XYZ file of C-alpha atoms in Angstrom:
114
model
C -20.256 -7.973 -34.131
C -18.399 -5.493 -32.102
C -17.457 -2.996 -34.392
C -21.135 -2.751 -34.501
C -21.410 -0.964 -31.709
C -18.176 0.735 -30.087
C -18.246 3.943 -31.400
C -16.020 5.507 -33.833
C -12.515 6.407 -32.899
C -11.774 9.846 -33.814
C -9.337 10.309 -35.709
C -5.648 11.225 -34.812
C -4.241 14.744 -34.902
C -1.962 15.296 -38.198
C 0.394 15.830 -36.016
C 0.883 12.259 -34.245
C 0.215 10.807 -37.206
C 3.814 12.919 -38.830
C 5.666 11.424 -35.451
C 4.194 8.399 -36.218
C 5.258 8.484 -39.956
C 9.463 9.350 -38.902
C 9.812 6.769 -36.501
C 7.913 3.962 -39.060
C 10.123 5.704 -42.016
C 13.890 5.161 -39.529
C 12.532 1.440 -39.072
C 10.629 1.367 -35.832
C 8.161 -0.784 -35.441
C 7.247 -1.127 -32.356
C 7.098 1.783 -29.282
C 5.149 2.241 -26.613
C 1.920 5.016 -27.509
C 3.627 7.284 -24.855
C 6.455 7.045 -27.464
C 4.502 9.610 -29.754
C 3.630 11.864 -26.757
C 6.775 12.670 -25.061
C 7.992 13.004 -28.652
C 5.144 16.133 -29.422
C 5.512 17.129 -26.721
C 9.515 17.858 -27.282
C 8.441 19.114 -30.906
C 6.736 21.183 -29.497
C 8.752 22.836 -26.667
C 12.083 22.805 -29.342
C 10.018 24.463 -31.134
C 7.705 27.365 -28.903
C 11.251 27.841 -28.260
C 12.929 28.565 -31.219
C 10.128 30.576 -32.599
C 10.360 32.654 -29.553
C 13.720 33.004 -30.005
C 14.103 34.154 -33.953
C 11.175 36.729 -32.354
C 14.284 38.567 -29.647
C 17.194 37.719 -32.902
C 14.763 39.747 -35.507
C 13.395 42.406 -32.737
C 18.352 43.264 -31.844
C 18.205 43.528 -36.200
C 14.749 46.005 -36.087
C 12.463 43.775 -37.361
C 8.936 43.535 -36.068
C 9.106 40.178 -34.003
C 6.514 38.817 -35.941
C 8.912 39.087 -39.266
C 10.789 35.821 -38.825
C 14.201 35.167 -41.592
C 15.384 31.624 -42.716
C 18.411 32.941 -40.603
C 16.270 34.356 -37.525
C 15.355 30.911 -37.308
C 18.405 28.614 -37.917
C 20.815 30.539 -35.692
C 18.256 30.825 -32.787
C 17.784 26.980 -33.284
C 21.827 25.988 -34.108
C 22.214 28.287 -29.747
C 19.333 26.395 -28.827
C 20.957 23.535 -29.175
C 24.160 24.671 -28.107
C 22.370 25.538 -24.644
C 20.425 22.260 -24.119
C 23.487 19.479 -25.758
C 26.596 19.924 -24.810
C 29.283 18.641 -27.400
C 31.989 16.053 -26.446
C 35.204 16.895 -25.306
C 38.180 16.885 -28.122
C 39.381 13.377 -29.137
C 42.494 14.504 -27.840
C 41.660 15.623 -24.571
C 40.683 12.545 -23.994
C 43.408 10.884 -24.859
C 45.679 13.691 -22.657
C 43.780 12.152 -19.789
C 43.541 8.735 -20.117
C 47.366 8.908 -20.685
C 48.011 10.767 -18.018
C 45.619 8.461 -15.791
C 47.409 5.847 -17.416
C 51.048 6.100 -16.625
C 49.874 5.802 -13.025
C 50.555 1.999 -11.786
C 48.349 -0.488 -10.577
C 48.639 -1.648 -7.611
C 50.058 -5.057 -7.200
C 48.256 -8.238 -6.331
C 48.240 -9.669 -2.729
C 49.890 -13.323 -2.897
C 46.882 -14.024 -0.577
C 43.045 -13.759 -0.320
C 41.268 -10.921 1.157
């Protein structure tokens, strides 16, 4: 049979298995294999940038860069997300802009086409 002549599949890396588990736990049943790779790339980049920032905060606090605390990591993660993801404007601001825009009447409709 085909299985007898094929080479054994390499075991899946633990990180990829964790991403697949997260996808499954969130109800995602089908996805392209590249989705796992893209999510892993994001996780690695996010983690490395947060750890680098946390190390700077530790040094600023007078500790060695390798002596991170949970506070360093929380602060680094919070500031990282604030730099990367802009929050939406406040609802009141959107309402004000909409009121100004909606106060301008639309032009009249021409009785003839064109």
